[in-house]
Structures are given as C-alpha cells and as structure tokens.
Amino acid sequence: MTLSRLDELSADPTASFVLIARDGADTVELLTGDVTDVDLLADIPLSIEGQPREIFALVPYRQVRERGFVAQDDGAPLRCIVVDEHLHLPAAGVLDALPMAPIPLRDEGFDIADEEYAAIVETVIAEEIGRGEGANFVIRRDFTATVDADEREAALTWFRALLAHERGAYWTFAVFTPGHIAVGASPEAHVVARGGIVTMNPISGTFRHPAGGATKETLTDFLASTKETEELFMVVDEELKMMSAVCADGGRITGPHLKEMSRLTHTEYMLRGRSALDPRDILRETMFAPTVTGSPMQNACAVIRRHERKPRGYYSGVAALFTPNTDGGHDLDAPILIRTVYLQDGELSVPVGATLVRHSDPHGEVSETHGKAAGVLGAIGAIDRDRVAEARSDADAPGEPRRLADDEDVAALLSSRNARLAEFWLNPQGEDFTGPFSGRSALVVDAEDRFTTMLAHQLRHLGLEVTIASWDEVGDDAVETADLVVAGPGPGDPRDDASARIARMREIVAARLQAHAPLLAVCLSHQILADRMSIALTPLDAPHQGLQKAVPIFGEDASIGFYNTFTARVEPGTVTVGAAEVSADPATGDVYALRGDGFASVQGHLESILSRDGIRTLERLVAHALR
C-alpha cells in the first residue's frame, strides 16, 4: 500500500497499468494486470475459470459496428486489463512522486487546416442536416505534435498536471499498455450501472472561461443561448433513446446542473433507470454518446464515415471499469473518452470535435475546436497558457474559485429550462403498464431512428404490449397480425425513390391502409402517409431540429417537439383531403397530423422531452386508430 509500487511500474517500460482519480476522491487508484485484446464486448472476460474478475477496458469507437452501424476500421483493439492489483494511493503522495519537468512539443498543429474544416462544416450543414439526415453531428479533427521525451515520463508528467490543476473532471486518468498510452480528464460519465440502477450523464454546451475566470454575467449570457439550450435538449433526447432500450422504467431526468471545470463550464442532465441487463449489454446498447457523435445515432455514424478524414481510434469511445459486486454480478463505470491525449510512436494527438446544428457558424465551430484543444493542452501544461486565450482560466486566479452553480440567479435560470420539458420524463414513471389499451399489441417499425425505444416505452405505459422491429427485418406476417402498427420516424428524404428503407416503409403504410388495419405513422412515416394521399411534400426553409412548437391537433393545441426537414403541406384552411381529416398550420398549411378510418399520423415526436403534451396526444391518436 505504498508508493513504491508506482515507482516500480513507472520504471518498467513493459508494465501495463492504469491510474484513476475520481471526482471528489483524495486517493488515486492504481490498477495493474495482464493485457488481453478481445473482438466483442461480450468477450470481455468478467469471469475466468469460474471466478469473477475486475476488468478495465478501453473501448474504441469502431465497436459501434456491433450495433450494425458503420465506422472506419483502424484496428484499434478492444483492450482489457485483467486486474490483479487495485491499490488506493494518497493523492498528495502521488503528486510528489510524479515528474513535473515541462515536456516540449514540436511540429504542432491541426491535421486539417481551419479553412478546410470550415468547408467540411458547411457541407455537413447543407448536405446532411439540410437534407434531413439528422438533427446534429459531431465532426472531429486532431491537434498533433511530436514528442521527443520518453512517452511514459511525458504521460506521467501530464497526469500530474491534471491531478494538480484540473477540477470537476469525472475521471482523471492515465492508461499504459503496449503501444497505447492515453492521459485525460473526462468530464462525462457516459454510463454507470450499480445495484441495478443505470445512470447516464448527457453534457452539452461549452462555455470557455475568459481570462480571469468565469463570472455570473458571462455565464448568464451563455445559459440564455438558444443554441446551447437546444443542443442539450437534443442530446438528452438521444440518450433517453438508449435508456429506454436498457431500462424497464425508461429513465427519469434530473437537472439541469452545471459542470464547472477549470477552463470550461458545461450544462448537464442526469438520467436514471432500472435494468437487469448484463453490464456488457448495457454498454453495447449505449454506444456511444451523442455529444460526440450526433443524432440520430445510426445516421450520425454514417455522416462521420462520410466526412471525417481518418478513423477515430478511441476518441468518443469509453474507458470501462467492470467491478464484481456482492450480488454476483458486476458494476460498470464508463466515462467517455474525450479531453484525452494519446501517445503512440512519439506522436501526440488530441482529437476534438464541434457539434454542428442547423444554425452553426462554420468559423465559430473552428474556434470551438481551437478552444477545446487549447483547454486540454493548457491543462496538461503542454502549452504556455498565455499563448492561447482559450486556455486561460479561473485556475490562474488566486484563491479557491467560486461555484457559480450556488448563485440563486444562475440556479433559477437553469431550472427554468425544465418548464419547456415533458413531465412524463421528469417524474418517476414506475413499472405499472396498465393503461387504456391493455390487452392490445403494437408493432413499432424502426426506420433507423431509435426514438422508437422512447415511443415504445410510452405505448407500454398506455397498456400496449409492444415489439420493436427494424424496417429491414420485419416480415409481412408481423405487419399483418399486429393490433396496431406504428410506422416510426427516421432520417432522409421521404421522396427518395432510390432508398430501400423508404420503399419498405411505403409498403408497410400501404399494407395497413389497404387492410383497414390500425396504423399510427410518425414523422417520416407521416410524410410517407401524406404522400400516398397525394399531399405535397416539400423541404422546410429551415430544418426543425429540436424545435418546440404549439400546434393544433384536432381541436386541441399541443406543445410538441419537432425534428423534421421536410413537411407535408396543403393550402391554408384545408381540413380534409379525400377521406382524411387534416390538422395543419392555418398560415402555412404545414400538416401536423392526419386521421381517418383506422389510421392517424403526426409530424412531431410525441416521445421527445420537448413534447409537453406528448403522452396525452399519443393516447388520443392511438385511440382513434384503434377505434
């Protein structure tokens, strides 16, 4: 239990070990053991020869292929350390034992020039968000440099700097394995599972502290930003999709909170739910955080594949610690791999990304990546803080920094955000699924947007027995026999005749209509239904991505969240088209809902946290379809 073990490991160039300082702890954890690389998350060896083992794993981004998503394959290993030794060392002693001489960098700069990156941003906004491929996407580039010093000494020096100066990080860590070294201070617990409780921690919005530190006034301007608020709501929606897939009770939102770090402040929510799944399955279903990929997740991976110049390695993956518990299973603690420096063959890289939304400014996003890279490099002492303004912080000011979250006005501004959100996701939901449609079944067809998991969860609360099936796997028999088919949302252009996905969703909608069998169509499928009824489809002037609107739905005004680039549109004042009733905007003619004999549809996402009247409106539309 002394520091001598750390000295031994630091001096051994072949040793594999991990250092972890968790938020609020006064110790540094030292984990050692043998390294084994595995192919799949299910292969992580939680038990060896019948004995439960503690496992530390580095999960690369390419593992998203386990979910059927695309990724450039760089061969980054799913690397596991089978922990033989887990020590808790005094943080003060570790600081004294670690090196602190500056580590010089040379040939530093971004691998993609500013103007090139700005051009990529413009393309993604115009060709991906503008075509309805998703609400937001994260495109990264890397700050790179050459390091002539011993890699392990450099990494230990940087870990010391983070330990001494960084605050607010969920994990501060250093990982040493053959050919791979990583040092970072992750602000975000992506997913945690302990005692059957799953927690996720979506963080979005980045306030870079000005010289001299953050103030109430400068922070208030940031918190009032529509862009920053909507970004956070969108990532909460995306992570609730994951929670609804792994938790029987769907997940409850608490927050928002401030995540105050030395150089940056973020806004965050906490999501909690109950799950009996194996922690490896929980990790698979939650790969990876929308804060560093985008939404919807499947299409975000495709956009990343199209526009990023090289594979991601471990950036946006997770570090995962599986620890045996007293129930005979394993707890999981998995922070996201961001704010991390990687060292390999004398080359440093710091991957950073900007979240692109419909109103992003390309040069503003360039600045965002500069600020994030400077924040990491300044935190590890790899650059002179006075060189880059974004790297300066309240850590440079004397005395203990003030927690702005404790300010009454800041707290009130934060809590006011929840007035916009659906009470369904803010309140405990329980697991009582008796409702007005008990005894009936619903088939939800996923058109590549996992909003279907949230939609299914709400349908279960209305009493329905729900099955989710992907558009490319669902059979005609299942479509024919379900009491209710919910044709789900998805990305893309509903007019795209070349898309197999659009073609299949058209078949499903047509089959239910022809059979006069109950159908509810949502978002993309609503547009497909409208097209079948010869209602014109047209792109919106500006995409509605994470936009809350109060709209008329058959005699009731409803507050609903919208994620759409296309709309069905009629002449203003139109109330029927053929045999269908139309609920449309009185000024623009944008169609918000349709209903007729055995069918109903809605353009908005009733399952979104932005849909304050979502569960009420869903019940009304399902009741009509089943009538």
XYZ file of C-alpha atoms in Angstrom:
627
model
C 0.000 0.000 0.000
C 2.946 2.329 -0.518
C 4.015 4.474 -3.426
C 6.905 2.139 -4.168
C 4.659 0.079 -6.444
C 4.021 3.134 -8.611
C 7.771 3.760 -8.789
C 8.341 0.173 -9.934
C 5.713 0.371 -12.661
C 6.861 3.778 -13.880
C 10.386 2.439 -14.344
C 9.264 -0.668 -16.264
C 8.687 0.111 -19.973
C 6.745 -3.155 -20.406
C 4.338 -2.755 -17.473
C 0.621 -2.245 -18.099
C -1.240 -0.185 -15.516
C -3.934 2.435 -15.023
C -4.129 5.487 -12.757
C -7.590 6.852 -11.928
C -8.543 9.863 -9.793
C -12.313 10.062 -9.411
C -14.141 13.316 -8.814
C -14.074 14.266 -5.132
C -11.715 11.472 -4.038
C -8.485 12.163 -2.152
C -6.845 8.998 -3.494
C -5.501 7.811 -6.816
C -6.385 4.267 -7.795
C -3.638 2.093 -9.265
C -4.734 -0.937 -11.299
C -2.305 -3.481 -12.696
C -2.687 -6.760 -14.562
C -2.199 -8.621 -17.803
C -3.493 -7.249 -21.084
C -5.844 -9.193 -23.344
C -7.474 -7.903 -26.526
C -10.937 -9.186 -27.471
C -13.170 -8.795 -30.511
C -16.577 -8.099 -28.982
C -17.962 -6.587 -25.811
C -19.466 -9.978 -24.974
C -15.908 -11.363 -24.949
C -14.782 -9.122 -22.082
C -13.733 -11.767 -19.524
C -15.801 -10.872 -16.471
C -15.273 -14.409 -15.215
C -12.134 -16.534 -15.601
C -12.225 -20.183 -14.579
C -15.476 -19.550 -12.770
C -14.131 -16.641 -10.724
C -15.438 -13.088 -11.183
C -12.664 -10.691 -12.171
C -12.313 -6.932 -12.231
C -11.675 -5.692 -15.768
C -10.543 -2.339 -17.090
C -11.321 -1.896 -20.802
C -10.574 0.692 -23.463
C -13.466 0.533 -25.930
C -12.662 2.053 -29.359
C -15.175 3.889 -31.499
C -15.131 1.138 -34.136
C -17.114 -1.110 -31.741
C -20.274 0.693 -32.955
C -20.230 -1.940 -35.678
C -21.613 -4.292 -33.029
C -24.820 -2.281 -33.280
C -24.801 -2.567 -37.069
C -23.516 0.990 -37.520
C -20.742 1.900 -39.954
C -17.265 3.041 -38.908
C -13.839 3.325 -40.443
C -11.902 0.353 -39.110
C -8.441 1.282 -37.871
C -7.986 -1.931 -35.920
C -7.875 -0.115 -32.557
C -8.111 -3.009 -30.099
C -10.853 -3.551 -27.553
C -8.173 -3.714 -24.894
C -8.736 -5.263 -21.475
C -6.576 -5.339 -18.369
C -7.461 -8.247 -16.104
C -6.906 -6.553 -12.765
C -4.667 -8.440 -10.335
C -3.927 -5.484 -8.076
C -6.110 -2.484 -7.177
C -4.461 -0.039 -4.792
C -5.666 3.291 -3.407
C -2.753 5.711 -3.068
C -2.869 9.115 -1.335
C -3.246 11.785 -3.993
C -0.747 14.088 -2.271
C 1.869 11.351 -2.283
C 1.259 10.570 -5.944
C 1.738 14.250 -6.803
C 5.088 14.240 -5.020
C 6.187 11.044 -6.766
C 5.366 12.050 -10.348
C 7.664 14.025 -12.684
C 6.862 17.646 -13.420
C 9.526 18.962 -15.810
C 7.909 20.519 -18.927
C 7.592 18.224 -21.948
C 8.347 20.179 -25.137
C 6.290 19.697 -28.299
C 7.369 20.359 -31.851
C 5.695 20.457 -35.268
C 2.372 21.057 -33.562
C -0.836 21.966 -35.359
C -4.161 20.608 -36.585
C -4.198 17.795 -39.100
C -6.950 19.651 -41.005
C -6.434 23.339 -41.718
C -9.003 25.828 -40.398
C -10.437 26.681 -43.822
C -10.701 23.013 -44.768
C -12.502 22.240 -41.535
C -14.867 25.212 -42.043
C -15.649 23.855 -45.520
C -16.468 20.436 -44.063
C -18.791 22.109 -41.552
C -20.566 23.981 -44.346
C -21.001 20.758 -46.307
C -22.437 18.849 -43.353
C -24.911 21.634 -42.550
C -26.047 21.957 -46.171
C -25.946 18.363 -47.385
C -26.652 16.350 -44.247
C -28.730 18.468 -41.862
C -30.267 20.296 -44.825
C -31.378 17.009 -46.407
C -32.921 15.713 -43.213
C -30.206 13.216 -42.349
C -30.235 14.235 -38.690
C -30.501 16.902 -36.027
C -26.836 17.344 -35.156
C -23.487 15.800 -35.994
C -20.059 15.924 -34.388
C -17.133 16.136 -36.796
C -13.675 15.968 -35.272
C -10.156 16.913 -36.197
C -6.901 16.261 -34.336
C -4.285 18.525 -32.839
C -0.989 16.702 -33.378
C 2.623 17.169 -32.327
C 5.878 15.292 -32.000
C 7.160 14.381 -28.531
C 10.869 13.614 -28.202
C 10.743 12.780 -24.487
C 10.188 9.310 -23.074
C 6.500 8.594 -23.632
C 5.835 7.225 -20.161
C 7.581 10.127 -18.478
C 5.579 12.536 -20.640
C 2.295 10.814 -19.792
C 3.034 10.750 -16.066
C 4.007 14.437 -16.192
C 0.728 15.302 -17.877
C -1.280 13.177 -15.449
C 0.367 15.071 -12.602
C -0.584 18.406 -14.166
C -4.220 17.303 -14.484
C -4.237 15.995 -10.941
C -2.824 19.258 -9.607
C -4.772 21.798 -11.631
C -7.905 20.340 -13.255
C -11.158 20.373 -11.299
C -14.593 18.977 -11.959
C -13.470 16.011 -14.069
C -15.424 12.810 -13.562
C -12.273 10.748 -14.094
C -8.697 11.960 -14.387
C -6.744 9.013 -15.751
C -3.620 7.631 -17.394
C -3.558 4.280 -19.182
C -0.314 2.496 -20.067
C -0.447 -0.589 -22.300
C 1.872 -1.840 -25.073
C 1.731 0.600 -27.971
C -1.064 2.699 -26.466
C -0.864 5.481 -23.883
C -3.796 7.733 -23.002
C -3.999 10.585 -20.492
C -7.138 12.598 -19.893
C -9.677 14.321 -17.676
C -13.134 13.276 -18.835
C -15.999 15.461 -17.629
C -18.652 12.948 -18.543
C -19.809 9.642 -17.083
C -21.324 8.148 -20.186
C -22.970 5.191 -18.458
C -22.821 3.811 -14.915
C -24.602 0.675 -13.651
C -24.609 -0.081 -9.932
C -27.064 -2.206 -7.970
C -29.483 -2.415 -10.886
C -29.564 1.381 -11.350
C -28.305 2.747 -14.668
C -27.191 6.355 -14.877
C -26.283 8.389 -17.938
C -24.927 11.921 -17.886
C -25.570 13.877 -21.102
C -23.440 17.020 -21.194
C -23.670 19.683 -23.859
C -22.899 23.334 -24.280
C -19.371 24.584 -23.773
C -18.599 27.897 -22.075
C -14.900 28.720 -22.383
C -13.864 30.843 -19.433
C -12.467 34.270 -20.270
C -9.143 35.453 -18.887
C -9.510 35.889 -15.153
C -12.256 33.317 -14.857
C -15.981 32.927 -15.331
C -18.351 35.464 -13.836
C -22.067 35.410 -13.179
C -22.631 37.874 -16.008
C -20.645 35.992 -18.648
C -22.165 32.660 -17.590
C -25.691 34.091 -17.711
C -25.195 35.076 -21.359
C -24.128 31.501 -22.113
C -27.097 29.963 -20.277
C -29.506 32.220 -22.164
C -28.226 30.995 -25.546
C -30.917 29.249 -27.594
C -28.295 27.245 -29.478
C -26.670 25.915 -26.298
C -30.049 25.075 -24.726
C -31.338 23.249 -27.789
C -28.094 21.288 -28.133
C -28.515 19.989 -24.593
C -32.158 19.047 -25.151
C -31.226 17.152 -28.314
C -28.553 15.058 -26.604
C -30.908 14.319 -23.694
C -33.449 13.028 -26.217
C -30.779 10.876 -27.834
C -29.585 9.375 -24.545
C -33.165 8.741 -23.416
C -33.482 6.559 -26.529
C -30.642 4.459 -25.098
C -32.091 4.474 -21.573
C -35.443 3.295 -22.899
C -33.668 0.387 -24.611
C -31.926 -0.845 -21.446
C -34.227 0.230 -18.596
C -37.650 -1.213 -17.835
C -38.791 2.138 -16.462
C -37.460 4.135 -19.385
C -35.397 6.616 -17.436
C -36.096 9.755 -15.455
C -34.453 13.153 -15.983
C -32.999 15.219 -13.154
C -31.256 18.540 -13.542
C -30.109 20.574 -15.280
C -26.818 21.144 -13.487
C -23.596 22.991 -14.168
C -20.401 21.027 -14.735
C -17.759 23.546 -13.663
C -14.192 22.708 -14.657
C -11.008 24.735 -14.546
C -11.249 26.177 -18.038
C -14.710 25.206 -19.217
C -18.257 25.050 -17.891
C -20.914 22.745 -19.336
C -24.606 22.143 -18.748
C -25.782 18.619 -17.976
C -28.680 16.394 -17.000
C -28.698 13.082 -15.150
C -30.811 10.180 -16.431
C -31.616 7.229 -14.165
C -33.492 3.977 -14.645
C -33.577 0.320 -13.580
C -32.074 -2.523 -15.594
C -31.352 -6.216 -15.081
C -29.114 -6.481 -18.175
C -25.519 -7.706 -18.192
C -23.301 -4.588 -17.973
C -21.668 -5.541 -21.287
C -25.101 -5.454 -22.919
C -25.816 -2.090 -21.304
C -22.555 -0.785 -22.728
C -23.370 -2.137 -26.193
C -26.835 -0.585 -26.300
C -25.461 2.792 -25.213
C -22.601 3.039 -27.724
C -21.835 5.947 -27.945
C -22.570 9.394 -26.542
C -24.489 11.685 -28.932
C -22.441 14.560 -27.539
C -19.523 13.265 -29.629
C -21.366 11.523 -32.464
C -24.730 13.169 -33.181
C -28.335 12.116 -33.658
C -29.996 10.002 -34.751
C -27.108 7.754 -33.788
C -27.142 5.332 -36.715
C -27.144 8.091 -39.301
C -24.597 10.085 -37.295
C -22.166 7.202 -37.703
C -22.780 7.236 -41.452
C -22.194 11.001 -41.610
C -18.970 10.635 -39.604
C -17.865 7.914 -42.021
C -18.527 10.178 -44.996
C -16.880 13.353 -43.726
C -14.081 12.533 -41.289
C -10.694 12.083 -42.922
C -9.468 9.167 -40.814
C -10.674 6.621 -38.226
C -11.433 7.776 -34.683
C -9.351 5.333 -32.663
C -10.536 5.651 -29.072
C -11.966 9.164 -29.420
C -15.651 9.117 -28.383
C -15.337 5.551 -27.101
C -15.251 4.796 -23.387
C -12.963 3.642 -20.628
C -14.940 0.980 -18.778
C -14.281 -0.455 -15.333
C -16.214 -3.642 -14.519
C -16.055 -4.389 -10.784
C -17.501 -7.526 -9.111
C -20.327 -6.729 -6.702
C -21.891 -8.541 -3.766
C -24.829 -9.743 -5.884
C -22.590 -11.960 -8.000
C -22.585 -9.601 -10.973
C -20.513 -6.598 -11.980
C -20.927 -2.865 -11.580
C -19.952 -0.667 -14.518
C -18.330 2.760 -14.507
C -17.671 4.078 -18.012
C -16.586 7.666 -18.675
C -16.450 8.910 -22.230
C -13.033 9.229 -23.876
C -12.825 12.943 -24.556
C -10.408 15.615 -23.287
C -7.751 12.963 -23.806
C -4.190 12.982 -25.090
C -2.943 9.919 -26.970
C 0.716 8.995 -27.383
C 1.943 6.449 -29.878
C 5.364 6.130 -31.509
C 6.417 9.586 -30.362
C 3.337 11.295 -31.796
C 0.812 13.168 -29.672
C -2.773 13.581 -30.787
C -5.667 15.416 -29.153
C -8.943 14.704 -31.006
C -11.573 17.429 -30.624
C -14.982 17.860 -32.211
C -17.633 20.501 -32.706
C -21.373 19.830 -32.553
C -22.938 21.006 -35.807
C -26.585 22.063 -35.809
C -28.755 23.886 -38.300
C -27.627 27.347 -37.150
C -23.921 26.591 -36.661
C -21.432 29.149 -37.912
C -18.524 27.324 -39.631
C -15.878 29.686 -38.321
C -17.440 29.586 -34.866
C -17.079 25.794 -34.917
C -13.424 26.188 -35.981
C -12.961 28.368 -32.902
C -14.712 25.714 -30.800
C -12.135 23.097 -31.763
C -9.267 25.510 -31.064
C -10.697 26.207 -27.628
C -11.149 22.540 -26.775
C -7.640 21.592 -27.899
C -6.130 24.550 -26.060
C -8.062 23.609 -22.936
C -6.572 20.104 -22.953
C -3.048 21.241 -23.813
C -3.151 24.026 -21.251
C -4.429 21.648 -18.594
C -1.516 19.237 -19.087
C 0.986 22.085 -19.209
C 1.952 21.285 -22.805
C 1.489 24.888 -23.965
C 2.098 28.287 -22.433
C -1.307 29.363 -21.185
C -0.678 32.923 -22.278
C -0.191 31.744 -25.879
C -3.801 30.775 -26.357
C -6.583 32.811 -24.797
C -8.948 29.862 -24.691
C -6.557 28.004 -22.407
C -6.603 30.714 -19.731
C -8.955 30.143 -16.849
C -10.037 30.879 -13.379
C -7.428 28.321 -12.318
C -4.911 31.131 -12.953
C -6.616 33.372 -10.406
C -5.615 33.241 -6.734
C -7.815 31.582 -4.155
C -10.493 28.952 -4.411
C -12.747 29.512 -7.464
C -16.338 30.348 -6.665
C -19.001 27.801 -7.588
C -21.353 29.753 -9.809
C -23.927 26.966 -9.580
C -24.561 28.133 -5.993
C -25.723 31.544 -7.189
C -29.508 31.878 -6.832
C -29.976 33.660 -10.167
C -27.896 31.082 -12.041
C -29.789 28.239 -10.364
C -33.124 29.836 -11.265
C -32.068 30.302 -14.896
C -31.038 26.667 -15.086
C -34.201 25.281 -13.506
C -36.383 27.432 -15.758
C -35.359 25.231 -18.681
C -37.490 22.403 -17.314
C -40.667 24.410 -17.837
C -40.260 23.510 -21.513
C -39.978 19.771 -20.920
C -42.424 16.875 -20.715
C -43.437 15.944 -17.176
C -43.569 12.309 -18.298
C -39.763 12.157 -18.368
C -39.212 14.411 -15.329
C -41.372 12.413 -12.911
C -40.965 8.851 -11.621
C -42.755 6.545 -14.041
C -42.788 3.219 -12.220
C -43.343 -0.103 -13.956
C -47.136 -0.280 -13.877
C -48.062 -0.681 -17.528
C -51.813 -0.947 -17.099
C -53.476 1.604 -19.303
C -56.452 2.275 -21.579
C -55.193 -0.140 -24.271
C -54.340 -3.132 -22.061
C -54.641 -6.435 -23.855
C -53.766 -4.962 -27.270
C -50.450 -5.369 -29.126
C -48.371 -2.865 -31.086
C -45.583 -3.419 -33.595
C -43.250 -0.419 -33.817
C -41.260 -0.368 -37.053
C -37.889 1.336 -36.634
C -36.871 3.349 -39.703
C -33.370 3.990 -38.315
C -34.204 6.387 -35.521
C -34.123 4.931 -32.024
C -36.744 7.432 -30.924
C -38.771 4.234 -31.374
C -37.475 2.986 -27.997
C -38.957 6.028 -26.245
C -42.143 5.728 -28.269
C -42.425 2.042 -27.338
C -41.935 2.910 -23.684
C -44.796 5.408 -23.783
C -47.019 2.926 -25.617
C -46.357 0.365 -22.869
C -47.479 2.928 -20.314
C -50.714 3.149 -22.266
C -51.137 -0.585 -21.747
C -49.995 -1.961 -25.113
C -47.735 -4.983 -25.454
C -45.002 -3.607 -27.712
C -42.467 -5.163 -30.064
C -39.864 -3.127 -31.966
C -38.612 -4.398 -35.335
C -36.236 -2.832 -37.843
C -37.628 -1.893 -41.247
C -35.287 -4.356 -42.996
C -36.101 -7.289 -40.701
C -39.836 -7.047 -40.066
C -41.877 -9.619 -42.008
C -45.196 -9.178 -43.779
C -46.887 -11.587 -41.350
C -45.920 -9.418 -38.371
C -47.187 -6.318 -40.160
C -50.492 -8.035 -40.920
C -51.225 -9.523 -37.490
C -50.387 -6.728 -35.020
C -53.361 -4.990 -33.442
C -51.615 -1.679 -34.125
C -48.654 -0.910 -36.368
C -46.649 2.191 -35.516
C -44.623 3.195 -38.562
C -41.750 5.047 -36.970
C -39.559 8.046 -37.649
C -36.270 8.076 -39.494
C -33.815 10.315 -41.327
C -33.753 11.215 -45.004
C -35.930 12.464 -47.825
C -39.383 10.812 -47.950
C -39.407 11.410 -51.741
C -36.243 9.338 -52.295
C -37.306 6.611 -54.732
C -33.830 5.035 -54.632
C -33.910 4.311 -50.883
C -34.726 0.714 -49.910
C -35.695 1.968 -46.446
C -38.205 4.495 -47.819
C -39.586 1.849 -50.175
C -40.139 -0.626 -47.331
C -41.826 1.979 -45.136
C -44.126 2.818 -48.063
C -45.049 -0.869 -48.342
C -45.846 -1.115 -44.632
C -48.014 2.015 -44.635
C -49.809 0.873 -47.802
C -50.453 -2.623 -46.456
C -52.127 -1.348 -43.301
C -54.223 1.203 -45.166
C -55.402 -1.351 -47.726
C -56.346 -3.771 -44.940
C -58.108 -1.010 -42.973
C -55.917 -2.158 -40.076
C -54.996 0.271 -37.267
C -51.946 2.392 -38.148
C -50.119 5.237 -36.447
C -47.473 6.974 -38.602
C -44.827 9.203 -37.029
C -42.613 11.905 -38.619
C -41.002 10.305 -41.709
C -43.845 7.775 -41.891
C -46.381 10.593 -41.506
C -44.827 12.183 -44.583
C -44.999 8.868 -46.449
C -48.673 8.547 -45.493
C -49.345 12.105 -46.663
C -47.584 11.420 -49.969
C -49.782 8.367 -50.518
C -52.788 10.655 -50.114
C -51.367 12.974 -52.794
C -50.452 15.693 -50.303
C -47.393 17.610 -51.459
C -44.064 17.121 -49.667
C -41.584 19.959 -49.558
C -38.378 20.906 -47.721
C -38.739 23.460 -44.951
C -36.967 26.777 -45.400
C -35.042 25.967 -42.188
C -34.933 22.472 -40.656
C -36.878 21.926 -37.439
C -34.327 20.039 -35.354
C -35.049 20.042 -31.636
C -37.708 22.742 -32.095
C -40.681 23.026 -29.745
C -43.936 24.309 -31.232
C -47.508 24.733 -30.009
C -49.667 23.301 -32.805
C -53.324 22.382 -33.357
C -54.078 18.646 -33.179
C -57.737 18.034 -33.996
C -59.274 20.574 -31.695
C -56.566 20.747 -29.054
C -53.420 22.837 -29.002
C -50.419 20.696 -28.132
C -46.808 21.557 -27.252
C -44.731 19.147 -29.321
C -41.071 18.691 -30.243
C -40.178 18.610 -33.934
C -37.212 17.020 -35.713
C -38.002 17.378 -39.409
C -36.506 18.826 -42.556
C -39.487 18.031 -44.809
C -43.168 18.720 -44.345
C -46.460 17.724 -45.904
C -48.239 20.917 -46.994
C -51.788 21.783 -48.027
C -53.500 25.019 -48.937
C -54.109 27.011 -45.720
C -57.598 26.342 -44.429
C -57.773 22.779 -45.793
C -59.469 20.471 -43.288
C -59.913 17.303 -45.352
C -58.065 15.545 -48.145
C -60.045 12.650 -49.567
C -61.116 10.505 -46.623
C -58.584 12.029 -44.235
C -59.037 14.842 -41.732
C -56.176 17.322 -41.798
C -54.763 19.299 -38.875
C -52.493 21.959 -40.367
C -50.919 25.319 -39.665
C -53.549 27.965 -40.524
C -50.930 30.242 -42.071
C -48.502 27.923 -43.875
C -50.589 24.814 -44.453
C -47.898 22.598 -42.908
C -49.645 19.360 -41.928
C -49.155 18.444 -38.278
C -51.489 15.435 -38.155
C -53.821 13.281 -40.246
C -56.548 10.852 -39.277
C -59.113 8.706 -40.971
C -60.738 5.297 -40.847
C -58.279 3.177 -38.840
C -55.270 5.460 -39.117
C -53.683 8.527 -37.567
C -50.372 10.280 -38.033
C -48.304 13.060 -36.528
C -45.353 15.071 -37.783
C -43.861 15.811 -34.350
C -42.125 13.449 -31.944
C -44.617 12.853 -29.149
C -41.968 10.847 -27.301
C -39.454 13.721 -27.186
C -38.676 15.511 -23.928
C -39.794 18.649 -25.790
C -43.342 17.279 -26.175
C -45.032 18.567 -23.051
C -48.345 17.268 -24.366
C -46.823 14.180 -25.940
C -48.338 11.358 -23.897
C -51.813 12.969 -24.000
C -51.633 13.438 -27.785
C -50.280 9.913 -28.303
C -53.202 8.463 -26.367
C -55.683 10.440 -28.482
C -54.157 9.313 -31.783
C -53.821 5.665 -30.743
C -57.440 5.665 -29.543
C -58.557 6.959 -32.933
C -56.508 4.391 -34.862
C -57.823 1.509 -32.728
C -61.407 2.759 -32.717
